[in-house]
Coordinates of C-alpha atoms and ligand atoms in Angstrom, one line a residue:
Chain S
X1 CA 33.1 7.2 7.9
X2 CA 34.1 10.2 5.4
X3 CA 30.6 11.2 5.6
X4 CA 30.2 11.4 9.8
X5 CA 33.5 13.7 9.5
X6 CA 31.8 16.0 7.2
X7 CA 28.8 16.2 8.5
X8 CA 30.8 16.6 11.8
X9 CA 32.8 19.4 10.1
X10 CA 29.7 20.9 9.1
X11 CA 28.5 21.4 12.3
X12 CA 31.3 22.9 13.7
X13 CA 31.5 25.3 10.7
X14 CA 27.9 26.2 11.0
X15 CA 27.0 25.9 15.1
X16 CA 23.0 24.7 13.9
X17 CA 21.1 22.2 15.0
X18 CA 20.5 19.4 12.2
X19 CA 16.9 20.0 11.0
X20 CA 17.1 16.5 10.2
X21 CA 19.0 13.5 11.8
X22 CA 19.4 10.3 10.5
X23 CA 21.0 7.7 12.2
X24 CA 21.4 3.7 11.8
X25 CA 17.6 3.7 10.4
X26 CA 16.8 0.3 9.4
X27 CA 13.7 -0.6 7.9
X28 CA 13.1 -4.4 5.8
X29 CA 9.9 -5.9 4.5
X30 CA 10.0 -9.4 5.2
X31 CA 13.4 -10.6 4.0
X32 CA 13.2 -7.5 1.8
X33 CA 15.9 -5.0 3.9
X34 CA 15.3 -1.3 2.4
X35 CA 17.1 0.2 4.6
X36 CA 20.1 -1.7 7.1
X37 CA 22.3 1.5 8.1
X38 CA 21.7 4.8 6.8
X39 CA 22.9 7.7 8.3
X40 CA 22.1 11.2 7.0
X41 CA 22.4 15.0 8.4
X42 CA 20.8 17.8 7.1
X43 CA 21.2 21.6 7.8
X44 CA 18.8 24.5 7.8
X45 CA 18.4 25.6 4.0
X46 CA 20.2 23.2 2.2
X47 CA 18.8 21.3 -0.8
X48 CA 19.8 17.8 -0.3
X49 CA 19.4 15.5 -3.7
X50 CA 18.6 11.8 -3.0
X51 CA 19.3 9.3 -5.8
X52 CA 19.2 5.8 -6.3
X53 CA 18.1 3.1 -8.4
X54 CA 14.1 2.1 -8.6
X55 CA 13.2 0.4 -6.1
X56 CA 16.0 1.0 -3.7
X57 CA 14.0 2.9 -0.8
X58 CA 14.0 6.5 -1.5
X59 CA 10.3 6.6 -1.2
X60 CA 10.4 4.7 2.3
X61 CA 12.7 6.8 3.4
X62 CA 11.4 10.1 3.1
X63 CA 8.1 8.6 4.0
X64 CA 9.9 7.5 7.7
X65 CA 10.8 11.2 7.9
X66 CA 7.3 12.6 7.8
X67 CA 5.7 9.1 10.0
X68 CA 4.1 7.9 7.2
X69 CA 6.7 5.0 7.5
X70 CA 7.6 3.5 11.1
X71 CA 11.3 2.3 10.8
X72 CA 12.2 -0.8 12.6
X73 CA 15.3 0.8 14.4
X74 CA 17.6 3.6 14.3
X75 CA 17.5 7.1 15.3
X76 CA 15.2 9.6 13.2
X77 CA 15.4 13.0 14.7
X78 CA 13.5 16.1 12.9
X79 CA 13.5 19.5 14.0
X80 CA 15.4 18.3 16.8
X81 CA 12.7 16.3 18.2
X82 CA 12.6 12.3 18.1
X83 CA 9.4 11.3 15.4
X84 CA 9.3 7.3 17.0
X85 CA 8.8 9.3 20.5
X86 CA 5.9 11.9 19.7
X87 CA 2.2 11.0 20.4
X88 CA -0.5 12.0 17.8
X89 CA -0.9 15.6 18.3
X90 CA 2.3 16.5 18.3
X91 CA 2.9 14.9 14.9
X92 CA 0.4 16.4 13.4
X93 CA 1.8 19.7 14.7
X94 CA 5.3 18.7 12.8
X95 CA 3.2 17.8 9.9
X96 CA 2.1 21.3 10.0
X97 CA 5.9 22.3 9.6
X98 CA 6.8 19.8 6.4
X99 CA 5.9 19.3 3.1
X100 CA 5.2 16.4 1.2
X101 CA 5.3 16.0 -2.5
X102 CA 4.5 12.9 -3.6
X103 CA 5.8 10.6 -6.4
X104 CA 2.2 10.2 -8.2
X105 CA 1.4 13.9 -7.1
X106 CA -1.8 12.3 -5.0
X107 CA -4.4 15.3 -6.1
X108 CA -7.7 14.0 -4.3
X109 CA -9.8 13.0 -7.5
X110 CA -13.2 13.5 -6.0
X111 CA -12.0 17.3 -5.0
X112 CA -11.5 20.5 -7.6
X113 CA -8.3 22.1 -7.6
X114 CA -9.7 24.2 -5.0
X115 CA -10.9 21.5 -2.8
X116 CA -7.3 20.1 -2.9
X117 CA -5.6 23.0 -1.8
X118 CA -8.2 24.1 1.0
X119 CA -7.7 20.2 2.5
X120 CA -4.7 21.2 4.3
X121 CA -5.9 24.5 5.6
X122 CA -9.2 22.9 6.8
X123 CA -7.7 19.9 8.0
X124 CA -4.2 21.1 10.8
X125 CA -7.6 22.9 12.5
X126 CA -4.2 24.1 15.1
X127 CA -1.9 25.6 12.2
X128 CA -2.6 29.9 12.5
X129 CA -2.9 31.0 8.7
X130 CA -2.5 34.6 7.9
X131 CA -5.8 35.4 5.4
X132 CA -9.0 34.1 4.2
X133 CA -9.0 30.2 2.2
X134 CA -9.5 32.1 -1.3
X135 CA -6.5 34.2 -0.9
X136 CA -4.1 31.3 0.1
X137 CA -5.5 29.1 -2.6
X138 CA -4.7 32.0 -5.2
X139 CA -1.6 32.8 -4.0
X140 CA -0.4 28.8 -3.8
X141 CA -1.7 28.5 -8.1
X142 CA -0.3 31.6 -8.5
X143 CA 3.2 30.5 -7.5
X144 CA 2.8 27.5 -9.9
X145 CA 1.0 29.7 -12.4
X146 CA -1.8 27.8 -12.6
X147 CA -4.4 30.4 -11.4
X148 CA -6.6 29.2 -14.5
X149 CA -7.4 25.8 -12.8
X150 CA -9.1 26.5 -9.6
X151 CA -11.9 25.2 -10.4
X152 CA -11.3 21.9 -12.1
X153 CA -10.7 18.4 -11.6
X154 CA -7.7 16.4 -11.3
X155 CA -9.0 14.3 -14.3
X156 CA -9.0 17.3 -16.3
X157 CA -5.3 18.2 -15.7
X158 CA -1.9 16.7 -17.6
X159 CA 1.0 15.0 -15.7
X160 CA 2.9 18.4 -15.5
X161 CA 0.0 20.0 -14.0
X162 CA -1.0 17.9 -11.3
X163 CA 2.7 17.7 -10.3
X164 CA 2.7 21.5 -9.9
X165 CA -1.0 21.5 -7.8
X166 CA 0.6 19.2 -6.0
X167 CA 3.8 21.2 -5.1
X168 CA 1.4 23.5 -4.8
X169 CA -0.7 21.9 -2.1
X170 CA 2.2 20.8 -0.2
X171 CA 3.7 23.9 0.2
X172 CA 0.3 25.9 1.2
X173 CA 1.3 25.8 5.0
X174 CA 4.6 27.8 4.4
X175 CA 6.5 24.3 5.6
X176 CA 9.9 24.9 6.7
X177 CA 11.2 21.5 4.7
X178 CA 10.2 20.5 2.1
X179 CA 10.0 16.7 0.6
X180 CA 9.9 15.7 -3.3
X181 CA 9.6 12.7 -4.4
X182 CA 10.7 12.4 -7.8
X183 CA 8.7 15.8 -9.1
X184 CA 9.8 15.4 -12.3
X185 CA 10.2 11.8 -13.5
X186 CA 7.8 10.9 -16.2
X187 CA 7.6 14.9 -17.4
X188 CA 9.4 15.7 -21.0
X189 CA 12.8 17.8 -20.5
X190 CA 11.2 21.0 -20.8
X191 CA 8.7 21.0 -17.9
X192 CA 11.1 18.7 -15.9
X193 CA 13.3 21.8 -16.3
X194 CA 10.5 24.7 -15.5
X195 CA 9.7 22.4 -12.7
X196 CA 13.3 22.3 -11.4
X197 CA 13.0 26.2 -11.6
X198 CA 9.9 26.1 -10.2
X199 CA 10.8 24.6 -7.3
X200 CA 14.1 26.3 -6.7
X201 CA 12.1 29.9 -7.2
X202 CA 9.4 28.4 -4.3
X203 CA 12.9 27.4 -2.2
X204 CA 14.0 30.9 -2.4
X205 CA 11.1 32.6 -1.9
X206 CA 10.1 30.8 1.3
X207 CA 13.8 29.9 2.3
X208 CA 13.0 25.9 2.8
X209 CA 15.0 23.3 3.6
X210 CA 14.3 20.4 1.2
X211 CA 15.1 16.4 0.4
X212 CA 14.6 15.9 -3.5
X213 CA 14.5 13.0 -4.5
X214 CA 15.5 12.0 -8.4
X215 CA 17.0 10.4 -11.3
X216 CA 17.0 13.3 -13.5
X217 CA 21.3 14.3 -13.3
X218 CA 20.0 17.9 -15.0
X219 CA 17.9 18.6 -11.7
X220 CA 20.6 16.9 -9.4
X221 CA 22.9 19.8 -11.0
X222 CA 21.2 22.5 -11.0
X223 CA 18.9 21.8 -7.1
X224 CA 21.5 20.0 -5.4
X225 CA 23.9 21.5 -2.4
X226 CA 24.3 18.2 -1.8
X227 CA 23.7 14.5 -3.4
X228 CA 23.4 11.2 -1.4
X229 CA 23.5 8.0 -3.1
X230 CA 21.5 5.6 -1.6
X231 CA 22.4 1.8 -2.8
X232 CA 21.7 -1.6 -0.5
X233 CA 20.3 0.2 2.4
X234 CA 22.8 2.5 3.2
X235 CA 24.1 6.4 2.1
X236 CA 26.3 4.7 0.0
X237 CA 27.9 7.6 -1.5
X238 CA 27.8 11.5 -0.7
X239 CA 28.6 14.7 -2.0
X240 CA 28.7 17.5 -4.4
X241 CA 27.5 17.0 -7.8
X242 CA 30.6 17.6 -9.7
X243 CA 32.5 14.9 -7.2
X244 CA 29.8 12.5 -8.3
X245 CA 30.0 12.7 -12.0
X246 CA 33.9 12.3 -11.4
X247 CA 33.5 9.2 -8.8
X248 CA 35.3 6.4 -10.5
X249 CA 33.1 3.4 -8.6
X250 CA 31.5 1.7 -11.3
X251 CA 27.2 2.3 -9.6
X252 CA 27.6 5.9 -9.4
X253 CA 29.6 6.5 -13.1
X254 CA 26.7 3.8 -14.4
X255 CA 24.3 6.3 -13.2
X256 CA 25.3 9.3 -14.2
X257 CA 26.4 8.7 -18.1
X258 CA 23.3 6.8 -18.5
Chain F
X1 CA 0.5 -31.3 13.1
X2 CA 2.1 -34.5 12.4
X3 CA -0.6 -35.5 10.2
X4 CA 0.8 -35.0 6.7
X5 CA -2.7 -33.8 4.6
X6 CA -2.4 -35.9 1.9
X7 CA -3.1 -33.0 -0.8
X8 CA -4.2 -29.5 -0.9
X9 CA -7.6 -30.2 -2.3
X10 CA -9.5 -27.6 -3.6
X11 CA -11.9 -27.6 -0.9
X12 CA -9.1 -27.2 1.7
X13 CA -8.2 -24.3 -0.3
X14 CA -11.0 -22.5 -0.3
X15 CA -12.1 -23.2 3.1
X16 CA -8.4 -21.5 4.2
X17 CA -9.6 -18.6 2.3
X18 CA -12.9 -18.7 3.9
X19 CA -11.4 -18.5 7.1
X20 CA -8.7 -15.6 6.2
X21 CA -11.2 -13.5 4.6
X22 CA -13.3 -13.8 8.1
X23 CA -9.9 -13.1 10.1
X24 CA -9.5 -10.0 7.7
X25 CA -13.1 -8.7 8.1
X26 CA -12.9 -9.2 11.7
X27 CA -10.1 -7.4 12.3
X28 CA -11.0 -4.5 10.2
X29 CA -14.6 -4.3 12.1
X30 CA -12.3 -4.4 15.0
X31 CA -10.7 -1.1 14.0
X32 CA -13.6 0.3 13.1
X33 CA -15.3 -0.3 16.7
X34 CA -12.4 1.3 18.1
X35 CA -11.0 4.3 15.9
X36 CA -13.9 5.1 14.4
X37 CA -16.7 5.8 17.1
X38 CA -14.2 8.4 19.1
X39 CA -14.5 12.0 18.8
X40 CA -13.6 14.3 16.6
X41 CA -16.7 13.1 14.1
X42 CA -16.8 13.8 10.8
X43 CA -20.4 14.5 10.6
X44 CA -20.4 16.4 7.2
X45 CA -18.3 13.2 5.2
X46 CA -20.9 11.0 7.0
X47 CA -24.1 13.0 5.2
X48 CA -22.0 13.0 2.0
X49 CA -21.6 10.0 1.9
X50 CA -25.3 9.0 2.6
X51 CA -26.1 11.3 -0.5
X52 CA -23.7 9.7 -3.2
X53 CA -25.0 6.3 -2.3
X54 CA -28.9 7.7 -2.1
X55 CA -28.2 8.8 -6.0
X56 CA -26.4 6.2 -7.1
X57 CA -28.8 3.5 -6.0
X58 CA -31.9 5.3 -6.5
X59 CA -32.7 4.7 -10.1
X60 CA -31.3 0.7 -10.0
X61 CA -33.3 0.2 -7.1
X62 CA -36.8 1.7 -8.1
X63 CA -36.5 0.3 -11.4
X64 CA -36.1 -3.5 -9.8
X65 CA -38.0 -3.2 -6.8
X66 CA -41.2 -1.8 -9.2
X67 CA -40.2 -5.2 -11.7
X68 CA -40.1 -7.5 -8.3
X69 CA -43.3 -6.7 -7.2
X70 CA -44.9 -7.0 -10.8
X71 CA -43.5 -10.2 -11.6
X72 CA -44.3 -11.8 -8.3
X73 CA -47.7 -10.8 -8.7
X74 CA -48.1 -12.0 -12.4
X75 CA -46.4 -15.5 -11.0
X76 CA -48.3 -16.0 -8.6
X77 CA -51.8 -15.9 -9.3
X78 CA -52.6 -18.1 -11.6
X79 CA -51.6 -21.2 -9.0
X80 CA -53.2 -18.7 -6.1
X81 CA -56.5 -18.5 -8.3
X82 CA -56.6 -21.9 -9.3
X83 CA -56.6 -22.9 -5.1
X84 CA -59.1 -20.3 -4.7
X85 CA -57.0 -18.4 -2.9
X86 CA -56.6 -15.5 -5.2
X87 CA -58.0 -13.2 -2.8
X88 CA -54.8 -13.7 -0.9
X89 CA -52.6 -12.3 -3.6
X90 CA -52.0 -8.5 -1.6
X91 CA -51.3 -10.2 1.3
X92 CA -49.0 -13.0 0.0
X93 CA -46.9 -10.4 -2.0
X94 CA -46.5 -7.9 1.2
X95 CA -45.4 -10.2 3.2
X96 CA -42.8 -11.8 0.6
X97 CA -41.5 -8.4 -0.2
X98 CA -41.6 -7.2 3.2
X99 CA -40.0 -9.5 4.7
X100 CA -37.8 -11.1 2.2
X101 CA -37.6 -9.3 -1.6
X102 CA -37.1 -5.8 -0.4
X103 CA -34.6 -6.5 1.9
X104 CA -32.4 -8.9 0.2
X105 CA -32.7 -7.3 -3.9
X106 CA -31.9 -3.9 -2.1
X107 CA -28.9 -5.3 -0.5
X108 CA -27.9 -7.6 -3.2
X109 CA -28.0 -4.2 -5.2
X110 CA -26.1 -1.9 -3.1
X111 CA -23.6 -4.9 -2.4
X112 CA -23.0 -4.9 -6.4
X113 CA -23.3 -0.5 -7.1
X114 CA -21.9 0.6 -3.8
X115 CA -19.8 -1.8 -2.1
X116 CA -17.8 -2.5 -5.5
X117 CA -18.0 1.9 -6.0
X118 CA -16.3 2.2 -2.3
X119 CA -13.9 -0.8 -2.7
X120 CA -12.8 0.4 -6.2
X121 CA -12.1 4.5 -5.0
X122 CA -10.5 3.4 -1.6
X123 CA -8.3 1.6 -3.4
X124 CA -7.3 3.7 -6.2
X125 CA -7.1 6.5 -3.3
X126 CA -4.7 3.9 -1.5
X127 CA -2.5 3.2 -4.9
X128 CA -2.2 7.0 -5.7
X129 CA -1.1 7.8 -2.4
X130 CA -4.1 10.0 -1.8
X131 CA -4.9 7.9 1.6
X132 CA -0.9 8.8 2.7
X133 CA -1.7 12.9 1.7
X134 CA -4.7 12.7 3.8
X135 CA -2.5 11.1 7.0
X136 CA -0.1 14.3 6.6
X137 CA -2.5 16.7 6.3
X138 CA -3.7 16.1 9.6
X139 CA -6.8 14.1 8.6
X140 CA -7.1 10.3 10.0
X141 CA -7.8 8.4 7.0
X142 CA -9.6 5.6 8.8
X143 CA -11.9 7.3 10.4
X144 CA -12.4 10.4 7.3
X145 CA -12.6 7.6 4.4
X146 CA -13.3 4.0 6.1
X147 CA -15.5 4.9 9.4
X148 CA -17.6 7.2 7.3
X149 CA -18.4 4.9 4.7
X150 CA -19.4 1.9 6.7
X151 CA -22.0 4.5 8.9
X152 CA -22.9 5.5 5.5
X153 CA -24.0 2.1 4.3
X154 CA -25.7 0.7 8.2
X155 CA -27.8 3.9 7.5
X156 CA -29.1 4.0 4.1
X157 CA -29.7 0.5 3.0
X158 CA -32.6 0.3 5.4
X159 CA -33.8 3.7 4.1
X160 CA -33.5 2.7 0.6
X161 CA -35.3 -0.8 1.9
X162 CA -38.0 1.1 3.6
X163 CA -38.3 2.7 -0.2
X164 CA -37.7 -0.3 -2.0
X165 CA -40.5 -2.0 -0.3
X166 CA -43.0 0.6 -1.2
X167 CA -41.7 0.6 -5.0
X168 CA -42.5 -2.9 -4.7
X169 CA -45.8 -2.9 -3.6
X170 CA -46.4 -0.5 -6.1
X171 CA -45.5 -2.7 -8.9
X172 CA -47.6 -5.8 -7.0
X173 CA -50.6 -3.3 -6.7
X174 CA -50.3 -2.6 -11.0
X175 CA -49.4 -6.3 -11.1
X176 CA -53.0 -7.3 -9.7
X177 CA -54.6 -4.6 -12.2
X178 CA -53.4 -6.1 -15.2
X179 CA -56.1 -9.2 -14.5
X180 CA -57.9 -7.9 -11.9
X181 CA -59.6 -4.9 -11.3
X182 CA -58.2 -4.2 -7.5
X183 CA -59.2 -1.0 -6.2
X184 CA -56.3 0.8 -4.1
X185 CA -57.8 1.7 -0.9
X186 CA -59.2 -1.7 -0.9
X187 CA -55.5 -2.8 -1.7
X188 CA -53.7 -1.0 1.3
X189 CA -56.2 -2.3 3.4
X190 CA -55.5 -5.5 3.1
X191 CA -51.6 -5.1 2.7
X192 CA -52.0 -3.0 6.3
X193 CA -53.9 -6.1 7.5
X194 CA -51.6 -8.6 6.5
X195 CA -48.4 -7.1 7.7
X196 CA -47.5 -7.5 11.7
X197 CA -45.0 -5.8 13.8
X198 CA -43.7 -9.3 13.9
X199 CA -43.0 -9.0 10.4
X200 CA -41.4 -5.9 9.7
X201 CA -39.7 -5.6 12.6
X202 CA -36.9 -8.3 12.1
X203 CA -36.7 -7.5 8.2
X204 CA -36.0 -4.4 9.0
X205 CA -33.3 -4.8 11.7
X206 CA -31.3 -7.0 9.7
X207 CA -31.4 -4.2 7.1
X208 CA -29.0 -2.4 9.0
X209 CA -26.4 -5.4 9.1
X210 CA -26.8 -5.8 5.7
X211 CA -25.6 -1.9 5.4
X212 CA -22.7 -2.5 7.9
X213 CA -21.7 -5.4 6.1
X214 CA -21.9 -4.2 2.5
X215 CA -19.6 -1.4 3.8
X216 CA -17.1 -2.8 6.2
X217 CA -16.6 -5.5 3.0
X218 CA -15.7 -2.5 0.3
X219 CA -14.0 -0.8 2.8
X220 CA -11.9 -3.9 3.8
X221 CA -10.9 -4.6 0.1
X222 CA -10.4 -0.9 -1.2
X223 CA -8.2 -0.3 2.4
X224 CA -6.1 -3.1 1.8
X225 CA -5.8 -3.7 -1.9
X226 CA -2.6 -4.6 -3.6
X227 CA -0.4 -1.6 -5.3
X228 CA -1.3 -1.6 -9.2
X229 CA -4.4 -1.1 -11.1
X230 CA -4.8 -4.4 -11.2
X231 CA -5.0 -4.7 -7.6
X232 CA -8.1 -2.4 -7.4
X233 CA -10.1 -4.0 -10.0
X234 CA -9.6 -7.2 -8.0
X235 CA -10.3 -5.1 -4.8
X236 CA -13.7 -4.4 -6.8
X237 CA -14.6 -7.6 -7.9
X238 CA -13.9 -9.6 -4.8
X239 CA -15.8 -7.3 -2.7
X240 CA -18.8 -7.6 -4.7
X241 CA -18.7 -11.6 -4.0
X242 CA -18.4 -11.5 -0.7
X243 CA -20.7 -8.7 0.8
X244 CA -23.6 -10.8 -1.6
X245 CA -22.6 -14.0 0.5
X246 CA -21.9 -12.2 3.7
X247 CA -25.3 -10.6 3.0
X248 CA -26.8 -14.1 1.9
X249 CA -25.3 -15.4 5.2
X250 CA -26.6 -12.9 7.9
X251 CA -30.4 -13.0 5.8
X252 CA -29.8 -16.8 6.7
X253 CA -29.2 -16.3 10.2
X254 CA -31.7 -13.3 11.2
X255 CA -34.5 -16.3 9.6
X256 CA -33.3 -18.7 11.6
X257 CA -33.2 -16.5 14.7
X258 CA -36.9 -15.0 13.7
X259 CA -37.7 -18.3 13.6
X260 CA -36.5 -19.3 16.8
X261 CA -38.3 -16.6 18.8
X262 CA -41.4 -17.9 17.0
X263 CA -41.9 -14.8 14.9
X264 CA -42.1 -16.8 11.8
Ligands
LIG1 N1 4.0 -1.5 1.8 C1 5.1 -2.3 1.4 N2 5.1 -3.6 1.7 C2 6.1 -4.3 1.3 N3 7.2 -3.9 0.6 C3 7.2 -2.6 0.3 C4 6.2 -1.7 0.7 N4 6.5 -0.5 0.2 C5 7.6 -0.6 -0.4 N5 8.1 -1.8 -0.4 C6 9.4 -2.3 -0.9 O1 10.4 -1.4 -0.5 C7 11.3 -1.2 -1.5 C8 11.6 0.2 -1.7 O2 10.4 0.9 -2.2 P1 10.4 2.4 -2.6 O3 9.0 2.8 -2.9 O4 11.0 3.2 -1.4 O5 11.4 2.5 -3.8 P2 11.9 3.8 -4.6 O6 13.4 3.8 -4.3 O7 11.1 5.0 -4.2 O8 11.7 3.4 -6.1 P3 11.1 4.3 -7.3 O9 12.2 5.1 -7.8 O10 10.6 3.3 -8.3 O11 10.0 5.1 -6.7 C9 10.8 -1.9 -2.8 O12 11.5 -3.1 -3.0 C10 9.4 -2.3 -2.4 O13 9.0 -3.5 -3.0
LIG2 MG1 9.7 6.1 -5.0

C-alpha cells in the first residue's frame, strides 16, 4: 500500500509520466508462480536497483518489460504505451528506444567484437543513426575502454570484458532506458566496482533511465535512487538504500549482512 | 481409457517418444512453412550458411565417397567375374552409387557433421541468451537462425550428392584399374549408358528431403534444448540419431514410391 502512496506522491511532486508502469503483472510456469502481484513505477532518470534471491524472477521480469517475456496478466505500460497491445513493428520501434544487458552478456560467438556491435545498427533498419558504423562502433568500445578489441572474438575475451562489450552493444542505439541484468555478478570486487562506475559514467553521459538488477549491496549503494525487493512474486519491499540496510524484517536484514 | 495398461513396457515407451518427437518436428516444420518463407529474406545468412556446410563437409565427404566407390568395386568383382559378368562392373557400381551410396553416405554424413554442428550452436546460442539479443535487436530469430539453416541444408546436400557421386565413381573407375586395365573414356561410356533419367531423377529428388530433414532435425533440437550445457550436448547427440533414421526413413519411402511408379 506504502508503495502506491509514494509512487503516488512522486507523481504529484514530479508531474511526468511513468517511463515504466507496472501493475498486478503475473506471470507462473506451470505451478511455478514468478510473479502473482507486482506493482512497480518508474520515473524518467532514475536508477531503480532490483534485488532478490536466485531464482526469484528478476530475470522474467525485466525480460516482460522489453517483450521478450509475455506475462499472463497485469498491466505493463512502457513509455506510456501498453507492450501486450503493440503489433510487431511497433515493438521493434520501442526496442529501438531500450537497452538490454544481459545476465550471461550474450556476445554473438560466431561475430568479432565489431560484428557484435554493428548487429544492432544493421538490424532496427528504421532507427536514424548520426555517422558512419566505424565511428559508432569506436565510440561505443571507447566508452567501455576497450577500443583494443574490435577485432576479436568473444572466445578471446575474459568475463569482465564481454560484460563491458556487452553494455557496450546495448547501449549503441543511445536507448533512453536502460536494463542490466546482474552486470556484475561473477566479476571480482574490483571490476564489479569499475563496472558500477562504468555504468553510472554511461547513465550520466546519456542521461538514461535504468532497472539494475543485483546482489552486489556495494553497487545497490552506490547506483541505486531506488531499491525494490522482489520476494514470492511481488515488490515485497521498497526504498532507499539506507532504509533497507536498517529494515528490521528478517529477508531483507538476511540479505544485506550476508 | 478405462483400460488400465498393465505396465509401461519399454516398447510403449519408446513408441510415446516416437510419436512426440514426430508431434515436435511437425510442428516446428509447421513454423517454418509459415514464418520463414515471408518477406523480408535473409538472402546473405542463406549463402553463409550454404558455405560453412560446403567446407565443413567437403573433405569427410570426398574422402568416403572416393573409399565407397573403391571398395564396392574391389567387392564386387570377384563374384561379378566368376558369373561372367565382369564386364558389368561400371555399370553395376553407377547405378548403386547413383541411386543409392551417394545419396544416403552423403546424408548420413551431413546428418552426423552438420545437423549435430547446427543443433549444438542453436543451442548454446539459445542457453547464452544470444537467440533473446537477436529478438531485441530487431532481428526474428526464427527466420535469421532457424529458416536459414534448414534452406541451407534442402540446398546443399543434393549439391554435395551431385559431388559425392562423381568422387565415387572416381574411386570405382581406380577400383576397376587395380585388376583391370579399364580405359576411361571407355569407362564413362558405359557409366553414361547405364544410368537413365529414371535413375537419377528420383535419387536426386529425395536428396533435397534428406537436406530439409537433416536441418529442420538440428534446428528442432538446438531451438528447443534444455538450459544447461548439458542440455546442448544432448540437443547434439539426439539430433544426430534421429535425422540418420528420419533420413533412413524418407530413403525407405522415396524406394518404395520409385518402385511403385515402376521406375525400379
Ligand atoms: N523458460 C522457462 N520455463 C520454465 N520456467 C522458467 C523459464 N524461465 C525461467 N523459469 C523459472 O522462473 C523462475 C525465475 O527465473 P529467473 O531467471 O527470473 O530468476 P532470477 O531471479 O533472474 O535468478 P538469478 O539471480 O539466478 O538469475 C525460476 O524458478 C525459473 O525456474
Ligand atoms: Mg536472472
Amino acid at each position: 500500500m506504502a508503495t502506491e502512496l509514494n509512487s503516488a506522491a512522486d507523481q504529484k511532486v514530479t508531474g511526468k509520466e511513468p517511463v515504466i508502469e507496472i501493475g498486478h503483472l503475473k506471470k507462473a510456469f506451470g505451478d511455478n508462480v514468478v510473479l502473482s502481484d507486482f506493482n512497480l513505477k518508474i520515473y524518467e532518470g532514475e536508477n531503480v536497483v532490483v534485488m532478490g534471491k536466485s531464482g526469484i524472477g528478476k530475470t522474467i521480469l525485466i525480460k516482460c518489460i522489453i517483450g521478450l517475456v509475455k506475462p499472463d496478466g497485469g498491466l505493463l505500460k512502457v513509455f506510456g504505451k501498453d507492450i501486450s497491445k503493440l503489433n510487431h513493428q511497433e515493438l521493434d520501434d520501442m526496442r529501438t528506444r531500450i537497452g538490454f544487458v544481459f545476465q550471461s552478456s550474450a556476445l554473438y560467438d560466431s561475430m568479432t567484437v565489431r560484428q557484435n556491435l554493428e548487429f544492432p545498427l544493421r538490424r532496427h533498419r528504421r532507427k536514424k543513426i548520426t555517422g558512419t558504423l566505424d565511428e559508432l562502433v569506436r565510440e561505443a568500445l571507447h566508452n567501455v575502454g576497450l577500443e583494443n578489441t574490435i577485432d576479436l572474438m568473444p572466445s578471446e575475451l575474459s568475463g569482465g570484458m564481454r560484460k563491458r562489450i556487452g553494455i557496450a552493444r546495448s547501449l549503441i542505439l543511445k536507448p533512453e532506458l536502460v536494463l542490466y541484468d546482474e552486470p556484475t555478478t561473477g566479476l571480482d570486487p574490483i571490476t564489479s566496482e569499475e563496472i558500477t562506475r562504468l555504468i553510472m559514467d554511461l547513465q550520466q553521459k546519456y542521461k538514461t533511465t535504468a532497472i539494475i538488477i543485483t546482489h552486489d549491496t556495494v553497487m545497490a549503494r552506490e547506483a541505486a535512487n531506488r531499491i525494490v525487493f522482489l520476494w514470492k512474486g511481488i515488490a515485497y519491499k521498497e526504498g532507499t538504500y539506507d532504509e533497507l540496510i536498517h529494515d528490521q524484517d528478517s529477508e531483507i536484514k538476511h540479505f544485506f549482512t550476508r | 481409457m478405462t483400460t488400465t495398461r498393465k505396465s509401461d513396457t519399454i516398447f510403449s515407451k519408446a513408441f510415446d517418444e516416437f510419436l512426440s518427437e514426430i508431434a515436435e518436428l511437425a510442428s516446428f516444420a509447421a513454423r517454418f512453412f509459415r514464418e520463414g518463407i515471408k518477406p523480408p529474406y535473409e538472402f546473405k545468412e542463406v549463402l553463409n550458411q550454404c558455405y560453412e556446410i560446403g567446407i565443413k563437409s567437403f573433405i569427410l565427404v570426398s574422402i568416403t565417397a572416393f573409399i565407397l566407390g573403391l571398395v564396392l568395386v574391389m567387392q564386387s568383382r570377384p563374384t561379378m567375374v566368376e558369373f561372367g559378368a565382369g564386364s558389368f562392373l561400371p555399370a553395376m557400381s553407377s547405378i548403386s552409387i547413383v541411386r543409392e551410396i551417394g545419396p544416403l553416405v552423403t546424408a548420413l554424413i551431413c546428418a552426423g557433421k552438420i545437423g549435430s554442428g547446427i543443433s549444438a550452436e542453436l543451442g548454446s546460442m539459445k542457453v547464452t541468451e544470444q537467440i533473446d539479443a537477436m529478438e531485441v535487436s530487431g532481428t526474428n530469430p526464427f527466420k535469421y537462425l532457424v529458416a536459414t539453416r534448414i534452406l541451407a541444408t534442402t540446398l546443399m546436400i543434393p549439391v554435395l550428392t551431385v559431388y559425392a557421386d562423381c568422387i565415387s565413381l572416381i574411386g570405382a573407375f581406380t577400383g576397376s584399374n587395380i585388376k583391370d586395365d579399364v580405359n576411361l573414356t571407355f569407362y564413362i561410356n558405359r557409366v553414361f549408358e547405364a544410368l537413365h533419367y529414371t535413375d537419377i531423377a528420383p535419387a536426386f529428388i529425395k536428396t533435397f528431403f534428406f537436406g530439409f530433414i537433416i536441418g529442420l532435425v538440428g534446428c528442432t533440437k538446438g531451438y528447443n534444448s534444455k538450459k544447461g550445457t548439458e542440455g546442448v550436448g544432448k540437443a547434439a547427440n539426439v539430433s544426430v540419431v534421429v535425422a540418420m533414421v528420419g533420413v533412413i526413413i524418407i530413403d525407405m519411402v522415396v524406394t518404395q514410391i520409385t518402385s511403385m511408379l515402376g521406375y525400379l
